[in-house]
Short mmCIF file of C-alpha atoms in Angstrom, two decimals:
data_model
loop_
_atom_site.label_atom_id
_atom_site.label_comp_id
_atom_site.label_asym_id
_atom_site.label_seq_id
_atom_site.Cartn_x
_atom_site.Cartn_y
_atom_site.Cartn_z
CA MET A 1 -0.25 -0.37 0.28
CA LEU A 2 1.55 3.56 -0.83
CA GLY A 3 2.11 5.73 2.50
CA GLY A 4 2.05 9.73 2.68
CA ALA A 5 2.34 10.56 -0.83
CA GLY A 6 3.06 6.73 -2.60
CA THR A 7 5.50 5.37 -0.57
CA LEU A 8 3.98 1.72 0.42
CA LEU A 9 2.57 0.93 3.32
CA SER A 10 1.62 -2.55 5.42
CA ALA A 11 -2.65 -3.56 5.75
CA GLY A 12 -4.54 -6.11 6.87
CA THR A 13 -5.36 -8.78 4.88
CA VAL A 14 -6.47 -8.08 1.78
CA GLN A 15 -9.93 -9.40 1.44
CA ALA A 16 -12.84 -9.25 -0.79
CA ALA A 17 -16.67 -9.04 -0.89
CA GLU A 18 -18.99 -9.53 -3.16
CA VAL A 19 -22.71 -7.43 -3.27
CA SER A 20 -25.73 -7.51 -5.90
CA TYR A 21 -27.96 -4.63 -6.76
CA ALA A 22 -31.21 -4.09 -9.16
CA THR A 23 -29.45 -1.58 -11.47
CA GLU A 24 -31.24 0.23 -14.88
CA CYS A 25 -28.99 0.52 -17.86
CA ILE A 26 -29.06 3.52 -20.39
CA PRO A 27 -28.09 2.47 -23.73
CA PRO A 28 -26.59 5.47 -25.96
CA PRO A 29 -28.94 8.36 -27.51
CA ILE A 30 -27.67 6.68 -30.94
CA SER A 31 -29.28 3.07 -30.38
CA GLN A 32 -32.93 4.74 -29.33
CA LEU A 33 -33.08 1.68 -26.89
CA PRO A 34 -35.50 1.46 -23.60
CA PRO A 35 -33.51 1.34 -20.32
CA VAL A 36 -32.50 -1.93 -19.51
CA GLN A 37 -33.39 -3.72 -15.65
CA GLY A 38 -30.88 -5.50 -14.32
CA THR A 39 -28.69 -7.11 -11.89
CA THR A 40 -25.25 -6.49 -11.07
CA ARG A 41 -23.01 -8.12 -8.74
CA ALA A 42 -19.55 -6.46 -7.28
CA ASP A 43 -16.79 -7.65 -5.80
CA ILE A 44 -14.94 -5.39 -4.24
CA THR A 45 -11.29 -6.55 -2.51
CA ALA A 46 -9.70 -3.98 -0.47
CA PRO A 47 -7.28 -4.60 2.88
CA ALA A 48 -9.57 -5.85 6.06
CA THR A 49 -7.63 -3.47 8.46
CA ALA A 50 -5.36 -0.32 7.56
CA LYS A 51 -3.55 3.14 9.80
CA VAL A 52 -4.64 6.45 9.08
CA GLY A 53 -2.20 7.93 6.96
CA ASP A 54 -2.42 4.20 4.24
CA GLU A 55 -3.46 4.87 0.94
CA VAL A 56 -4.52 1.63 0.48
CA GLU A 57 -6.01 0.40 -3.42
CA VAL A 58 -9.22 -0.84 -3.61
CA VAL A 59 -10.47 -2.94 -6.51
CA TRP A 60 -13.56 -3.42 -7.69
CA LYS A 61 -14.91 -7.12 -9.92
CA THR A 62 -18.10 -7.31 -11.90
CA VAL A 63 -19.01 -10.74 -11.23
CA GLN A 64 -21.62 -9.76 -13.40
CA ALA A 65 -22.95 -6.71 -15.42
CA ALA A 66 -26.50 -5.64 -15.40
CA SER A 67 -26.55 -6.19 -19.14
CA LYS A 68 -25.86 -8.70 -22.22
CA ASN A 69 -24.13 -8.04 -25.42
CA PRO A 70 -27.30 -7.50 -27.49
CA ASP A 71 -27.89 -10.49 -30.33
CA ILE A 72 -26.28 -8.21 -33.23
CA LEU A 73 -22.74 -8.09 -33.70
CA ASP A 74 -19.53 -9.28 -31.65
CA LEU A 75 -17.72 -7.44 -29.64
CA ASP A 76 -13.51 -6.61 -30.29
CA LYS A 77 -11.33 -7.90 -27.74
CA ASP A 78 -9.85 -4.67 -26.21
CA THR A 79 -13.05 -2.46 -27.21
CA VAL A 80 -14.72 -2.51 -23.79
CA LYS A 81 -13.19 0.10 -20.82
CA PRO A 82 -15.39 -0.01 -17.81
CA THR A 83 -15.37 3.06 -15.13
CA GLY A 84 -17.42 3.37 -11.91
CA LYS A 85 -18.48 4.88 -8.42
CA ILE A 86 -17.87 3.72 -5.26
CA THR A 87 -19.48 5.34 -2.26
CA LEU A 88 -16.91 5.69 1.09
CA GLY A 89 -19.47 5.89 4.39
CA GLY A 90 -18.66 5.70 8.14
CA VAL A 91 -16.11 7.53 9.78
CA GLN A 92 -14.68 8.81 6.07
CA THR A 93 -17.11 9.32 4.10
CA GLY A 94 -17.10 10.49 -0.27
CA GLU A 95 -16.99 8.49 -3.72
CA LEU A 96 -13.49 7.55 -4.45
CA ALA A 97 -13.64 6.81 -8.50
CA VAL A 98 -12.48 3.76 -10.35
CA GLU A 99 -11.37 2.62 -13.77
CA GLY A 100 -10.43 -0.43 -15.46
CA PRO A 101 -7.77 -0.64 -18.67
CA ARG A 102 -9.37 -1.17 -22.50
CA GLN A 103 -9.00 -4.76 -21.99
CA ASN A 104 -11.73 -7.64 -22.07
CA PRO A 105 -11.59 -11.42 -24.15
CA PRO A 106 -13.99 -11.06 -28.00
CA ILE A 107 -17.87 -10.94 -27.02
CA PRO A 108 -19.88 -12.72 -29.00
CA LYS A 109 -23.16 -11.39 -29.56
CA ASN A 110 -25.56 -12.39 -26.78
CA SER A 111 -23.60 -12.99 -24.39
CA ALA A 112 -22.40 -11.69 -20.61
CA MET A 113 -20.43 -8.80 -21.00
CA ILE A 114 -17.19 -9.55 -19.31
CA LEU A 115 -15.02 -6.41 -17.83
CA PRO A 116 -12.21 -6.21 -16.97
CA ASP A 117 -11.88 -4.79 -13.36
CA MET A 118 -12.13 -1.28 -11.88
CA LYS A 119 -8.67 0.07 -8.97
CA ALA A 120 -8.21 3.23 -7.26
CA LYS A 121 -6.26 4.27 -4.14
CA VAL A 122 -7.75 5.79 -1.40
CA LYS A 123 -6.23 8.01 1.48
CA LEU A 124 -6.96 6.99 5.21
CA THR A 125 -8.09 9.97 6.66
CA LYS A 126 -9.63 9.05 10.10
CA ALA A 127 -9.28 5.88 12.63
CA GLY A 128 -12.22 4.04 12.85
CA GLU A 129 -14.56 1.72 10.14
CA VAL A 130 -15.10 3.58 6.58
CA THR A 131 -17.60 1.13 4.50
CA LEU A 132 -17.41 0.65 0.24
CA THR A 133 -20.34 0.62 -1.32
CA PRO A 134 -20.01 0.33 -5.57
CA GLY A 135 -22.67 2.02 -7.37
CA ALA A 136 -23.04 3.62 -10.77
CA TYR A 137 -20.55 2.35 -13.52
CA ALA A 138 -20.45 3.13 -17.53
CA ILE A 139 -19.52 1.04 -19.55
CA ASN A 140 -17.24 2.22 -23.00
CA VAL A 141 -16.86 1.35 -26.47
CA SER A 142 -14.77 2.28 -28.98
CA LYS A 143 -14.91 0.98 -31.70
CA PRO A 144 -15.72 1.42 -34.39
CA LEU A 145 -16.94 4.81 -32.60
CA PRO A 146 -16.83 5.58 -28.61
CA THR A 147 -19.94 5.03 -27.86
CA ASP A 148 -21.44 4.90 -23.30
CA THR A 149 -23.80 2.81 -21.57
CA LYS A 150 -24.47 4.39 -18.12
CA CYS A 151 -25.89 2.13 -15.40
CA SER A 152 -26.94 3.11 -12.10
CA PRO A 153 -28.57 1.34 -8.43
CA LYS A 154 -32.66 1.39 -8.68
CA GLU A 155 -32.19 0.21 -4.83
CA ALA A 156 -30.65 0.83 -1.78
CA VAL A 157 -26.87 -0.64 -2.07
CA LYS A 158 -25.66 -2.50 0.49
CA PRO A 159 -21.74 -2.21 1.44
CA ALA A 160 -19.51 -4.59 0.09
CA ALA A 161 -16.55 -4.05 2.04
CA THR A 162 -15.62 -2.90 5.73
CA ILE A 163 -12.20 -1.20 6.47
CA LYS A 164 -10.71 -1.02 9.74
CA VAL A 165 -8.85 2.01 10.57
CA THR A 166 -6.39 2.11 13.98
CA ASP A 167 -4.88 4.90 14.88
CA GLY A 168 -1.08 4.20 15.18
CA SER A 169 2.42 4.27 13.11
CA SER A 170 2.03 0.12 13.75
CA GLY A 171 0.34 -1.80 11.64
CA THR A 172 -2.41 -3.49 12.54
CA SER A 173 -4.37 -7.59 11.80
CA GLY A 174 -7.16 -8.74 12.18
CA GLY A 175 -10.39 -7.77 10.72
CA THR A 176 -12.51 -9.21 7.71
CA THR A 177 -14.55 -7.28 4.74
CA THR A 178 -18.27 -7.78 5.31
CA THR A 179 -20.65 -8.64 2.75
CA GLY A 180 -24.34 -7.61 2.28
CA GLY A 181 -26.66 -6.51 -0.30
CA SER A 182 -30.11 -8.85 -1.98
CA THR A 183 -29.61 -10.30 -5.46
CA THR A 184 -32.80 -8.89 -8.23
CA THR A 185 -33.18 -10.09 -11.30
CA GLY A 186 -33.75 -7.92 -14.62
CA GLY A 187 -33.14 -7.87 -17.71
CA THR A 188 -30.57 -9.19 -20.44
CA THR A 189 -29.90 -6.45 -22.92
CA ALA A 190 -27.93 -3.33 -22.61
CA GLY A 191 -27.90 -0.58 -25.06
CA GLY A 192 -26.54 -1.01 -28.39
CA THR A 193 -25.70 0.49 -31.06
CA THR A 194 -28.84 0.75 -34.35
CA GLY A 195 -28.50 3.01 -35.87
CA ALA A 196 -29.28 6.14 -35.99
CA THR A 197 -31.53 8.75 -35.07
CA THR A 198 -33.65 10.96 -37.39
CA THR A 199 -33.74 14.36 -37.56
CA THR A 200 -36.56 16.01 -39.11
CA GLY A 201 -36.87 20.07 -39.75
CA GLY A 202 -36.68 22.55 -42.52
CA SER A 203 -39.57 23.14 -44.33
CA THR A 204 -40.41 24.06 -47.61
CA GLY A 205 -37.56 26.74 -49.07
CA THR A 206 -39.21 28.74 -51.81
CA GLY A 207 -36.26 29.13 -53.87
CA GLY A 208 -37.79 29.01 -57.09
CA THR A 209 -36.80 27.32 -60.18
CA THR A 210 -34.18 28.57 -62.95
CA GLY A 211 -34.70 28.77 -66.95
CA GLY A 212 -36.46 31.04 -68.84
CA SER A 213 -34.73 33.14 -71.03
CA ASP A 214 -31.48 34.61 -69.99
CA PRO A 215 -29.73 31.03 -70.04
CA GLY A 216 -26.12 33.21 -68.47
CA ASP A 217 -24.10 32.70 -66.24
CA GLY A 218 -24.79 32.59 -62.38
CA PRO A 219 -26.48 31.68 -59.66
CA LEU A 220 -29.39 29.81 -59.44
CA THR A 221 -31.82 28.57 -56.15
CA GLY A 222 -33.48 25.52 -55.80
CA LYS A 223 -36.40 24.43 -53.56
CA GLU A 224 -35.91 22.84 -50.06
CA LEU A 225 -37.77 19.40 -50.09
CA ASN A 226 -38.42 16.94 -47.12
CA VAL A 227 -36.95 13.98 -48.63
CA GLU A 228 -38.13 10.87 -46.79
CA TYR A 229 -35.50 8.11 -47.02
CA GLN A 230 -35.21 4.31 -46.12
CA CYS A 231 -31.63 3.25 -45.02
CA ARG A 232 -30.01 0.07 -44.90
CA THR A 233 -27.44 -0.06 -42.90
CA PRO A 234 -25.25 -3.45 -41.84
CA ILE A 235 -27.72 -3.52 -38.51
CA GLY A 236 -31.24 -3.01 -39.92
CA ASP A 237 -33.31 -0.53 -42.08
CA LYS A 238 -34.38 3.02 -40.76
CA ASN A 239 -36.44 5.66 -41.82
CA VAL A 240 -35.29 9.72 -41.65
CA THR A 241 -36.96 12.26 -43.40
CA SER A 242 -34.75 15.40 -44.01
CA PRO A 243 -35.45 19.03 -46.24
CA VAL A 244 -32.61 18.88 -49.03
CA GLN A 245 -31.41 21.38 -51.61
CA ILE A 246 -30.02 21.77 -54.99
CA ASN A 247 -28.61 25.00 -56.43
CA ALA A 248 -26.74 25.13 -59.05
CA LEU A 249 -24.13 27.87 -60.23
CA ARG A 250 -24.07 28.12 -64.34
CA LYS A 251 -20.04 28.17 -65.91
CA GLY A 252 -20.70 28.50 -70.11
CA GLY A 253 -22.78 25.56 -70.03
CA VAL A 254 -22.06 23.54 -68.04
CA PHE A 255 -23.28 23.42 -64.02
CA ASP A 256 -21.20 23.04 -60.49
CA LEU A 257 -24.13 21.78 -58.33
CA THR A 258 -24.52 22.37 -54.18
CA VAL A 259 -26.68 20.06 -52.02
CA LYS A 260 -27.45 21.51 -49.56
CA PHE A 261 -29.58 19.92 -46.12
CA GLY A 262 -31.13 22.67 -45.17
CA LYS A 263 -30.85 23.15 -41.38
CA SER A 264 -31.18 19.64 -40.34
CA VAL A 265 -28.75 19.55 -37.63
CA MET A 266 -28.36 17.71 -34.30
CA ASP A 267 -26.19 16.84 -31.39
CA SER A 268 -23.36 13.99 -31.78
CA PRO A 269 -24.96 11.21 -29.62
CA ALA A 270 -21.83 9.95 -29.96
CA GLU A 271 -18.11 10.47 -29.98
CA ILE A 272 -16.91 10.69 -34.00
CA PRO A 273 -13.55 10.70 -34.87
CA ALA A 274 -11.53 12.76 -37.80
CA LYS A 275 -12.37 12.20 -41.10
CA SER A 276 -14.49 9.17 -40.72
CA VAL A 277 -17.85 9.55 -42.73
CA VAL A 278 -17.70 10.85 -46.53
CA PRO A 279 -22.07 10.94 -47.76
CA SER A 280 -22.41 11.17 -51.35
CA MET A 281 -25.12 11.56 -53.86
CA ALA A 282 -26.64 10.26 -56.93
CA VAL A 283 -28.61 13.61 -58.28
CA THR A 284 -31.19 12.43 -60.59
CA VAL A 285 -31.54 14.17 -63.88
CA GLY A 286 -34.40 14.99 -65.77
CA GLY A 287 -37.19 17.08 -68.42
CA ALA A 288 -35.46 17.00 -71.66
CA ASP A 289 -32.00 15.25 -70.24
CA LYS A 290 -31.56 12.05 -68.49
CA GLY A 291 -28.69 10.48 -66.66
CA LYS A 292 -27.07 10.87 -62.46
CA VAL A 293 -24.79 13.48 -61.42
CA GLU A 294 -22.56 12.13 -58.27
CA VAL A 295 -22.11 15.05 -55.31
CA VAL A 296 -19.97 14.55 -52.80
CA GLY A 297 -18.86 15.75 -49.61
CA GLU A 298 -15.45 15.99 -47.34
CA PRO A 299 -14.96 13.80 -45.02
CA ASN A 300 -15.36 15.60 -41.47
CA LYS A 301 -11.80 17.38 -40.88
CA ASP A 302 -12.64 17.63 -36.90
CA PRO A 303 -13.46 14.86 -34.48
CA ILE A 304 -17.23 15.54 -33.33
CA LYS A 305 -17.44 14.97 -29.25
CA THR A 306 -20.88 14.37 -27.97
CA GLY A 307 -23.17 16.33 -27.61
CA GLN A 308 -21.60 19.09 -29.92
CA PRO A 309 -23.82 20.07 -32.87
CA ILE A 310 -23.71 17.68 -35.97
CA VAL A 311 -23.86 19.64 -39.58
CA VAL A 312 -24.50 17.67 -42.68
CA PRO A 313 -21.91 19.20 -44.97
CA ASP A 314 -22.73 20.73 -48.35
CA LEU A 315 -22.35 17.93 -51.20
CA LYS A 316 -20.79 19.42 -54.77
CA GLY A 317 -20.41 17.97 -58.20
CA THR A 318 -20.63 18.58 -62.02
CA TYR A 319 -23.53 18.21 -64.15
CA LYS A 320 -22.48 18.47 -67.77
CA PRO A 321 -25.95 18.46 -69.61
CA GLY A 322 -25.92 16.30 -72.59
CA ALA A 323 -29.86 17.37 -73.84
CA SER A 324 -30.29 21.02 -75.08
CA GLY A 325 -33.52 22.39 -73.46
CA LYS A 326 -35.28 22.72 -69.63
CA ALA A 327 -33.75 19.59 -67.49
CA THR A 328 -34.84 19.27 -63.64
CA LEU A 329 -32.37 17.91 -60.67
CA THR A 330 -34.25 15.68 -58.41
CA PRO A 331 -32.62 14.46 -55.01
CA GLY A 332 -31.76 10.48 -55.38
CA VAL A 333 -29.20 7.56 -53.67
CA LEU A 334 -27.53 9.24 -51.06
CA THR A 335 -24.43 7.04 -49.74
CA VAL A 336 -22.75 7.10 -46.27
CA LYS A 337 -18.76 5.10 -46.26
CA ALA A 338 -17.68 5.19 -42.60
CA LEU A 339 -15.12 3.75 -41.01
CA GLY A 340 -15.03 0.47 -43.80
CA THR A 341 -19.10 0.50 -43.34
CA THR A 342 -21.44 1.01 -46.71
CA THR A 343 -25.06 2.87 -45.88
CA VAL A 344 -27.46 3.31 -48.68
CA CYS A 345 -30.29 5.49 -48.18
CA THR A 346 -33.39 5.34 -51.17
CA PRO A 347 -36.03 7.90 -51.26
CA ALA A 348 -39.18 6.12 -50.06
CA LYS A 349 -41.14 8.51 -52.97
CA ASP A 350 -40.51 11.18 -55.54
CA PRO A 351 -38.97 14.04 -53.39
CA GLY A 352 -40.31 16.47 -56.48
CA VAL A 353 -37.81 18.49 -58.24
CA SER A 354 -36.02 21.30 -56.59
CA LEU A 355 -34.08 22.68 -59.16
CA GLU A 356 -35.34 23.44 -63.14
CA VAL A 357 -32.38 25.09 -65.49
CA ASP A 358 -32.01 25.57 -69.15
CA THR A 359 -29.35 23.38 -71.03
CA LYS A 360 -27.90 23.76 -74.36
CA GLU A 361 -26.36 20.07 -75.18
CA GLN A 362 -22.50 19.50 -73.65
CA PRO A 363 -19.84 16.97 -76.54
CA GLY A 364 -19.65 14.21 -73.87
CA GLY A 365 -22.59 15.19 -71.76
CA THR A 366 -24.38 13.50 -68.73
CA THR A 367 -26.78 11.95 -71.70
CA GLY A 368 -29.17 12.91 -74.13
CA THR A 369 -32.88 11.60 -74.51
CA THR A 370 -32.06 8.50 -75.64
CA GLY A 371 -29.96 7.39 -72.34
CA SER A 372 -26.50 7.17 -74.29
CA THR A 373 -23.53 9.52 -74.83
CA GLY A 374 -19.72 9.05 -75.14
CA ALA A 375 -18.05 5.73 -76.27
CA THR A 376 -17.05 3.94 -73.02
CA GLY A 377 -20.76 3.40 -71.39
CA THR A 378 -24.21 4.25 -71.26
CA THR A 379 -26.24 6.03 -68.61
CA GLY A 380 -30.27 7.33 -67.92
CA THR A 381 -32.57 5.81 -66.14
CA THR A 382 -32.67 4.60 -69.80
CA GLY A 383 -29.33 3.69 -70.34
CA THR A 384 -28.40 -0.33 -70.96
CA THR A 385 -26.13 -0.32 -68.48
CA GLY A 386 -28.43 -0.10 -65.85
CA THR A 387 -29.15 3.88 -63.66
CA THR A 388 -25.64 4.43 -63.65
CA GLY A 389 -22.58 4.30 -66.04
CA THR A 390 -19.53 5.76 -66.26
CA SER A 391 -17.94 9.02 -64.59
CA GLY A 392 -14.72 11.60 -64.74
CA THR A 393 -14.81 14.96 -65.77
CA THR A 394 -17.11 15.22 -68.18
CA GLY A 395 -19.67 13.56 -66.23
CA THR A 396 -20.55 10.34 -69.25
CA GLY A 397 -18.28 10.40 -71.79
CA SER A 398 -15.29 8.71 -73.03
CA SER A 399 -12.87 10.59 -70.08
CA GLY A 400 -14.57 8.97 -67.70
CA GLY A 401 -14.12 5.15 -66.43
CA SER A 402 -15.71 2.05 -67.15
CA GLY A 403 -20.25 2.31 -67.17
CA SER A 404 -20.64 -0.22 -64.77
CA GLY A 405 -20.52 1.46 -61.22
CA SER A 406 -23.05 4.27 -60.79
CA GLY A 407 -23.91 5.44 -64.22
CA GLY A 408 -24.18 8.39 -65.93
CA LEU A 409 -22.43 10.40 -63.13
CA ALA A 410 -20.36 13.09 -63.55
CA ALA A 411 -17.39 13.93 -62.19
CA THR A 412 -16.86 15.37 -58.74
CA GLY A 413 -15.54 18.43 -57.13
CA ALA A 414 -15.76 17.96 -53.40
CA SER A 415 -14.27 20.79 -52.02
CA GLY A 416 -16.87 21.92 -49.75
CA PRO A 417 -16.15 22.84 -46.07
CA LEU A 418 -17.01 19.94 -43.49
CA LYS A 419 -18.64 21.81 -40.78
CA ALA A 420 -18.29 18.98 -37.97
CA LEU A 421 -19.58 15.44 -39.44
CA ALA A 422 -20.59 14.25 -42.94
CA LEU A 423 -23.61 13.67 -41.88
CA ALA A 424 -27.26 14.39 -39.62
CA ALA A 425 -30.71 14.37 -40.19
CA GLY A 426 -31.61 12.09 -42.46
CA THR A 427 -27.73 11.17 -42.96
CA LEU A 428 -26.32 10.23 -39.33
CA VAL A 429 -28.53 7.82 -39.95
CA LEU A 430 -25.90 6.43 -41.75
CA VAL A 431 -23.50 6.58 -39.09
CA GLY A 432 -25.78 6.14 -36.81
CA GLY A 433 -26.60 2.19 -37.94
CA ALA A 434 -23.35 1.28 -40.48
CA VAL A 435 -21.28 3.09 -37.64
CA LEU A 436 -22.42 2.98 -34.27
CA ALA A 437 -23.45 0.10 -35.03
CA PHE A 438 -21.10 -1.37 -31.52
CA VAL A 439 -22.57 1.61 -28.65
CA PRO A 440 -22.45 -0.54 -25.76
CA GLY A 441 -23.90 -3.75 -26.65
CA ARG A 442 -23.38 -3.21 -30.17
CA ARG A 443 -26.98 -2.59 -30.86
CA LEU A 444 -24.45 -0.45 -28.91
CA ARG A 445 -23.29 -3.40 -27.61
CA ARG A 446 -24.02 -3.74 -24.38
#
């Protein structure tokens, strides 16, 4: 044991005692799961005897966590870190914060959570009996995003151990730890990451359509639409609604597109690492022209801490018309790649036209009304190679790549600054579902 400023001191025999108590665990907000009722069994180890001035070590061993890892995903090795609080009572009162290392064996889904021991030191200041009572604790899972499940007692907890402290310079012997607490049964599953919080917001904007008699260069403002998305994530399907607006800057016959996700902003339910999320969208071209234009957002530059605002970044790309007339631009399929996972969100119904533009056919443009352009592939919803075709700086011409991916996708210039996280509102579902699929319990793993 440590004495004074950190010198090891002797103390009585170290003994362990276990206590059980009814517990409620709150899954991370991103999981959208209800609280879990369960039983915690904690084994507290501390010296049976010590003297005033000793700094002694207290160890909390979680014999049984109040919840299991749900039947969603497996937890990887060394991804779980517990923290907890032990209440000091008797002649010395206060709260002792204990912490464990990020250390655990692989934890299969639908199995018990295995937590490492939590430890801390306390300096004894008064002679008499000091009781140690376990209480609230939290379980942090680090991958793919840091998330916490917080557990707290739902009944009065009895002391799990007692240290008999004597006033004197020599060590004392004797004394034992005490046990207490009654067992209470409870639920089995803890939260997990399920996917996404949905955010709706934004009202239909008044931004107007463009076109008309003046095809000159300049900015064009689209109409804000509330788009209902059906998202497929690695851990299940989610429905979200988000305001989307398509704006353009006409430059000599081509259009620099910017897709904005309205005012759909929310607070991050978990910590998100920098450069971990990249969203993109296939804007649908209709009217006189046919095809798709890919717009892409930059990955988040900085980490986003829990509780900080998440703002959808601007998605940018270039539309090079393949036909003359009035072309329409409509929000299309949204894709989010995050930490090695991909989530795809498809509009549940036609969201309507956000922007209409007057176009003049450009060499190697997106598509003609026949649905094909260039020598390297076909594009457009009527094309022969599926919904997508070639991509490149011209959109679908011979300078693009082979047309097997997402057809007729024009080249993109992903230069839009990421304000916080590459997803919010509807898009966050992708992050929530595809990435945060492991919060305590993997539905947030716990």
